[in-house]
Tab-separated table of C-alpha atoms in Angstrom:
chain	number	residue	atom	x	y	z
A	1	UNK	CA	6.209	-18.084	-21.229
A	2	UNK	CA	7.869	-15.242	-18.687
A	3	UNK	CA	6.640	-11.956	-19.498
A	4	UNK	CA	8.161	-10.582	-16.974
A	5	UNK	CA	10.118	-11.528	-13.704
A	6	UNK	CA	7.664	-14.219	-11.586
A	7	UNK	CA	4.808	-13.296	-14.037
A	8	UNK	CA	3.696	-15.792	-17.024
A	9	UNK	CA	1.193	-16.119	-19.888
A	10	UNK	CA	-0.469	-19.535	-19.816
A	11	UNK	CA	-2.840	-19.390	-22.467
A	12	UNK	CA	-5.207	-16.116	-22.975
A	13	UNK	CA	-4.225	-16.121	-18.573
A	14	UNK	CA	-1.254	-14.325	-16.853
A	15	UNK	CA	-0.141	-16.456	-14.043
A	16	UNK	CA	1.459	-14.279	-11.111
A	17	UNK	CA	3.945	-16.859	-9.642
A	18	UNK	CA	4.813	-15.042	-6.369
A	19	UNK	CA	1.274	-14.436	-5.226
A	20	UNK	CA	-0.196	-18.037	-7.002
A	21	UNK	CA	-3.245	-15.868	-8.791
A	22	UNK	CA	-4.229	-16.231	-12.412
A	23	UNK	CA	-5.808	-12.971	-13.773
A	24	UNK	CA	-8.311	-13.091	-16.481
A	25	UNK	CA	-9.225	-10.744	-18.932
A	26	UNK	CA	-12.149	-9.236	-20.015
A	27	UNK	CA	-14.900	-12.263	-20.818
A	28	UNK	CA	-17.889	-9.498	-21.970
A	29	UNK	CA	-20.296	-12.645	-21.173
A	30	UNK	CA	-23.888	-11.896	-22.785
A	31	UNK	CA	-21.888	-10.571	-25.909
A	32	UNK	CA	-23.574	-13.172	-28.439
A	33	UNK	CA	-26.738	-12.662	-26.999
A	34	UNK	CA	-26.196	-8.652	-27.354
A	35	UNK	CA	-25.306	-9.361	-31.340
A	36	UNK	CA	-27.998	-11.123	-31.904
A	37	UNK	CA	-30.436	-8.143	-30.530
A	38	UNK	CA	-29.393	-6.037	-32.737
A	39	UNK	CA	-29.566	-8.483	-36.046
A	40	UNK	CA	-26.287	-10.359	-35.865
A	41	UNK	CA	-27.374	-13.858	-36.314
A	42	UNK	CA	-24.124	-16.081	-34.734
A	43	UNK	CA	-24.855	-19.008	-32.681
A	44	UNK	CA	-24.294	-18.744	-28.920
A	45	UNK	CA	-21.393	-21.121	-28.615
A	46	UNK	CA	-19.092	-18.500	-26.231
A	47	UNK	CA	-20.026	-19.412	-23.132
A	48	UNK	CA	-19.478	-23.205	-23.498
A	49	UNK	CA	-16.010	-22.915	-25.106
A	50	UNK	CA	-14.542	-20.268	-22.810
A	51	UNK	CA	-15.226	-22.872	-19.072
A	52	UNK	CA	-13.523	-25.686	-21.657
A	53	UNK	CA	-10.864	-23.772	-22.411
A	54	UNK	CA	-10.495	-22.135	-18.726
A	55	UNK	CA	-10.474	-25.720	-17.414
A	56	UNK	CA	-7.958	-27.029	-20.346
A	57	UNK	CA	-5.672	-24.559	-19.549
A	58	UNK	CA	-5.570	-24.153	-15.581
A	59	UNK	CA	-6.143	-28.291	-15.702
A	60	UNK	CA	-6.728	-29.473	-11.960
A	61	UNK	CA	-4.596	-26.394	-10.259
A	62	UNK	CA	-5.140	-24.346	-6.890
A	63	UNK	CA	-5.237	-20.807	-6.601
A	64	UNK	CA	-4.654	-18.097	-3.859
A	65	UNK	CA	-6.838	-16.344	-5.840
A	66	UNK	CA	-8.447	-15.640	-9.597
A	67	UNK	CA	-8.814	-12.033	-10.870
A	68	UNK	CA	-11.327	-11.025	-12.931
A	69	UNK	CA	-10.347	-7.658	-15.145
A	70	UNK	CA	-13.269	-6.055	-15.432
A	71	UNK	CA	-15.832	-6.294	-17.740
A	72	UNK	CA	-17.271	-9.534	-16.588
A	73	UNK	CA	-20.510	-9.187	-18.565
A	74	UNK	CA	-21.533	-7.088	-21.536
A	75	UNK	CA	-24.523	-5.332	-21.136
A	76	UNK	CA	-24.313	-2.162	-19.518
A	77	UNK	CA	-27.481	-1.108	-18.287
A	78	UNK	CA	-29.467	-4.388	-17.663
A	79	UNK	CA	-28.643	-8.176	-16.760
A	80	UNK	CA	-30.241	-10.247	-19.281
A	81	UNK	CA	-31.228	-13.829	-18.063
A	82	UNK	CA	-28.498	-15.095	-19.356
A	83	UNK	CA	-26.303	-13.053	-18.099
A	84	UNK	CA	-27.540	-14.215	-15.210
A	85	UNK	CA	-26.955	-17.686	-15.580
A	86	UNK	CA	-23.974	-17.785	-17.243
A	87	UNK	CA	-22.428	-15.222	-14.815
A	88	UNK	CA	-22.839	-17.018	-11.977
A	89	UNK	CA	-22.243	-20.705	-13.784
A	90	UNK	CA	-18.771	-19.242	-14.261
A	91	UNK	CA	-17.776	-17.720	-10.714
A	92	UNK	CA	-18.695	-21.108	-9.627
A	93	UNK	CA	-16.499	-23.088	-12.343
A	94	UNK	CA	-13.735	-20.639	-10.592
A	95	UNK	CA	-14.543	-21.622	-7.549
A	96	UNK	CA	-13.427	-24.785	-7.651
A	97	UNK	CA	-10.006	-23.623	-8.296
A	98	UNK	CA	-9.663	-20.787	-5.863
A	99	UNK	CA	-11.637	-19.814	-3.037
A	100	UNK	CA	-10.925	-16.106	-3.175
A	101	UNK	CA	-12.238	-14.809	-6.390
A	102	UNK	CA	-11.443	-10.750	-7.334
A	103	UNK	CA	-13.983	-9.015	-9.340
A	104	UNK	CA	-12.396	-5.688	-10.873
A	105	UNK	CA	-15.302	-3.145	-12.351
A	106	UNK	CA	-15.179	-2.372	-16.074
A	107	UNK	CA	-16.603	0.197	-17.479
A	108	UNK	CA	-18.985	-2.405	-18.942
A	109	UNK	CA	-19.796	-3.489	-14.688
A	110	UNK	CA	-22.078	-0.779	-14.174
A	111	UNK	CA	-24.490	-3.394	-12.389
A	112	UNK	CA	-22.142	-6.393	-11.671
A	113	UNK	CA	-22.902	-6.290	-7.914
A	114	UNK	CA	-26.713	-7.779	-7.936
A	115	UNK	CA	-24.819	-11.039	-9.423
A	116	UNK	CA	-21.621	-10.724	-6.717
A	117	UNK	CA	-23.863	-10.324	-4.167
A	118	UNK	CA	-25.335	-13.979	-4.626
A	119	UNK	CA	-21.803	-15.096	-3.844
A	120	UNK	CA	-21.086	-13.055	-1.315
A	121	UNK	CA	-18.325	-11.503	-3.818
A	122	UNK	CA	-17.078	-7.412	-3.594
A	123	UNK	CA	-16.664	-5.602	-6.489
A	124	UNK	CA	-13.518	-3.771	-6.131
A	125	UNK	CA	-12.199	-0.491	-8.480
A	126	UNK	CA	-8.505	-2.019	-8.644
A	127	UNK	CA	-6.274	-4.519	-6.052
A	128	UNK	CA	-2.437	-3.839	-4.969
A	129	UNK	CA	-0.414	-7.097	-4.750
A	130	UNK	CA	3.243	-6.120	-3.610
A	131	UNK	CA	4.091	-3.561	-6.225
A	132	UNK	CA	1.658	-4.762	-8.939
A	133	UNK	CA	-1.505	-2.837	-9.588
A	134	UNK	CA	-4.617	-4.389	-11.569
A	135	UNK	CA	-7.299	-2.539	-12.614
A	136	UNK	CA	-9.908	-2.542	-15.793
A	137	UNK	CA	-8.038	0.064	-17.412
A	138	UNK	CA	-10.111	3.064	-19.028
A	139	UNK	CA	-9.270	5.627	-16.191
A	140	UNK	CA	-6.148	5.861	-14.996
A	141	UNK	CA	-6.363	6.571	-11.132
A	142	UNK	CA	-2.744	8.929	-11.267
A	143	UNK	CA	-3.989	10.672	-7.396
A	144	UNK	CA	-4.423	7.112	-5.788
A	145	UNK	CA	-1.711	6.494	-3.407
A	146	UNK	CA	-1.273	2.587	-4.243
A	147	UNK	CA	-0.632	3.419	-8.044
A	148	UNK	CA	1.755	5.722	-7.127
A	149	UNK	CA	4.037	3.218	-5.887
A	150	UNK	CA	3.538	-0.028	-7.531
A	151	UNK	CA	5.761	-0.840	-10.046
A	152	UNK	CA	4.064	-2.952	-12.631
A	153	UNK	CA	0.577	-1.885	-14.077
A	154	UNK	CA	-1.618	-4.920	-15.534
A	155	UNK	CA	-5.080	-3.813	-16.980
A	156	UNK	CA	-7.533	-5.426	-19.474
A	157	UNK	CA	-9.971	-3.128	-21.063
A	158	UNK	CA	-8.365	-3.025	-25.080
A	159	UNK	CA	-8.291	-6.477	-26.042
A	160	UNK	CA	-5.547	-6.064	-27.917
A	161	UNK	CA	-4.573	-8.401	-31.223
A	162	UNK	CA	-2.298	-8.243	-34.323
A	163	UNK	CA	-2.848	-8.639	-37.556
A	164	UNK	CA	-0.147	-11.362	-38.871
A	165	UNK	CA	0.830	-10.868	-42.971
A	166	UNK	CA	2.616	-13.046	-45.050
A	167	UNK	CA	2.313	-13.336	-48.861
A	168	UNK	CA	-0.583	-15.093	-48.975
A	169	UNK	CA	-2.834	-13.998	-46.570
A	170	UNK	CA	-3.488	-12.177	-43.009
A	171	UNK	CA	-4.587	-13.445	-39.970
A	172	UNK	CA	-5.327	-11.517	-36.736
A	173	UNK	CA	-4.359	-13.146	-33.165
A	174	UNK	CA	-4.552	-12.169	-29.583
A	175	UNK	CA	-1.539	-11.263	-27.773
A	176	UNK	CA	-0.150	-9.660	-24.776
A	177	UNK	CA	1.574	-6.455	-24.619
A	178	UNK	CA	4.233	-5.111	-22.918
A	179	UNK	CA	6.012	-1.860	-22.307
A	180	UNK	CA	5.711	1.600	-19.823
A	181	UNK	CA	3.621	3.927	-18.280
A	182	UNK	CA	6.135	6.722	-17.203
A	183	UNK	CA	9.026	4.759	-15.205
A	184	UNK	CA	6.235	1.602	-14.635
A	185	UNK	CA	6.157	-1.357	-16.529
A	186	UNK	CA	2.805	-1.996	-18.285
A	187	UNK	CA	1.300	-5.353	-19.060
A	188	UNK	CA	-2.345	-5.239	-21.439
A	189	UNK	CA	-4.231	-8.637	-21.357
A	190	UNK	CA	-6.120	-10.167	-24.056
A	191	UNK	CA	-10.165	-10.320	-23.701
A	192	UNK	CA	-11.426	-13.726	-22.556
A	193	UNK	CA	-13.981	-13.335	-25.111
A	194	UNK	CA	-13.697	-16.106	-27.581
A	195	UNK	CA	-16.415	-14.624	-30.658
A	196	UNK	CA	-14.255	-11.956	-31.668
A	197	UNK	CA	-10.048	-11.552	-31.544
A	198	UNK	CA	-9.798	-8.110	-30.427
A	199	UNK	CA	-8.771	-4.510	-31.188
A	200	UNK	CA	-5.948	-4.601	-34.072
A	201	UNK	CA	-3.390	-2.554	-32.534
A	202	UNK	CA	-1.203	-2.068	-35.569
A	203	UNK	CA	-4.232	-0.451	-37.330
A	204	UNK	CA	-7.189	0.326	-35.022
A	205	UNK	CA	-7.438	3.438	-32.647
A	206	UNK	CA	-6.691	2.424	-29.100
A	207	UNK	CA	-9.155	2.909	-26.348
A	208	UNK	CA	-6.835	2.688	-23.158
A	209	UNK	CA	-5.349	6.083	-21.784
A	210	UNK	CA	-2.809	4.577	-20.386
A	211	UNK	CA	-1.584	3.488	-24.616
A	212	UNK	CA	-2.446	6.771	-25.806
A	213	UNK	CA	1.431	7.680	-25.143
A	214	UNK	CA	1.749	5.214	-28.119
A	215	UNK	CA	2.973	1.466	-28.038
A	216	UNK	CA	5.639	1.503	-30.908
A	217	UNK	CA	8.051	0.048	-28.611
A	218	UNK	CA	6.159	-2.438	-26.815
A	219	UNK	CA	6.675	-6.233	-26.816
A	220	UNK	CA	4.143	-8.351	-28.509
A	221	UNK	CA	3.153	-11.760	-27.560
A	222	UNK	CA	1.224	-13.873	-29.582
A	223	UNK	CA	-1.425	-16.147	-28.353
A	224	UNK	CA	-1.742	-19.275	-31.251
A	225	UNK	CA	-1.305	-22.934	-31.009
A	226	UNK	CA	1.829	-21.338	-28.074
A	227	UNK	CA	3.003	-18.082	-27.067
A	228	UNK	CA	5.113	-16.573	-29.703
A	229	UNK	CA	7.716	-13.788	-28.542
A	230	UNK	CA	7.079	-11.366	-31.901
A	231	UNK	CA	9.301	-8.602	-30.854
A	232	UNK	CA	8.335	-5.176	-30.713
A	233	UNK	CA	5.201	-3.310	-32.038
A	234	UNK	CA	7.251	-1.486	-34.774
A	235	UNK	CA	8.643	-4.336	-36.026
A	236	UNK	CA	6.182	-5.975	-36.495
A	237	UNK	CA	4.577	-2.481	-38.291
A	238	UNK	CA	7.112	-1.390	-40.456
């Protein structure tokens, strides 16, 4: 589904048509491993259903390029072994798809660059393609001159779902959302992370600056079985 002019969702992915990149959101890889430190007994199934459903969706396509959102892995101060492994086991799953791979720092990155480094990868605060600017999200670079004059913003960062009601029950989803900053157009990606669905943003407090204006007008996509076209945030809220 368009989201905007020349830029799709395919799956939890937006596809950039005029530059052939896919953009991922934040995958927080190490999450279930993090739970389980602190007592949360869930088996560590993440890691092997997020490369099957990267490879379902992208099937056997090329890239110009993949970008990562930020917050590749979860820990912030340390890289566990298995962030280690895992890490790396997916920039080389990506690899085969692309060979220029765009790692974004998340506020969650604080020591992504020992694992970049053993593929020769930079860790970069934000990228400029044409007029679109991608960054992680939780600062909002307003003196950089590149921001200044892109038009479209895309950032990760609040993993934003909805909560779905009807008389029987409610159901929360991932979805895309769409509306401004100022005069620029402002696309939010869903996490990558497959364990939980995300920050409700019909009831939850929102992390981002850049959605502290407040998102009552912006356009809600719904990630399911397709990619439903839900309207706008208030009516969805009412």
């Amino acid at each position: 589904m368009e989201i905007h002019k020349d830029i799709e969702i395919n799956d939890l992915f937006l596809y950039l048509k005029k530059y052939n990149t896919l953009v991922i959101g934040d995958v927080h890889i190490g999450y279930e491993e993090a739970l389980n430190k602190e007592g949360i007994l869930i088996p560590r199934f993440q890691f092997k259903d997020t490369i099957t459903r990267l490879e379902k969706a992208i099937k056997n396509k090329r890239f110009n390029s993949i970008i990562l959102l930020g917050d590749v892995k979860h820990e912030f101060g340390t890289i566990s072994e298995t962030e280690w492994r895992n890490t790396l086991q997916f920039l080389d799953t990506l690899s085969r798809y692309t060979e220029n791979i765009i790692l974004i720092k998340g506020n969650h990155d604080k020591i992504l660059e020992p694992i970049a480094n053993k593929r020769n990868l930079e860790v970069k605060d934000h990228i400029m393609l044409g007029d679109i600017f991608l960054l992680h999200g939780h600062v909002i670079p307003e003196k950089n001159k590149d921001f200044k004059d892109s038009k479209i913003i895309i950032i990760g960062h609040e993993h934003p779902a909805i909560s779905i009601t009807d008389k029987l029950k409610t159901e929360i989803y991932k979805c895309f959302i769409k509306g401004k900053y100022n005069s620029k157009v402002l696309i939010v990606v869903p996490s990558f992370n497959l364990v939980t669905e995300g920050t409700d943003i019909s009831k939850e407090e929102l992390l981002s600056p850049f959605l502290h204006q407040g998102i009552k007008n912006f356009e809600v996509f719904v990630v399911s079985d397709k990619i439903y076209d839900f309207g706008k945030v208030k009516s969805i809220t009412k």
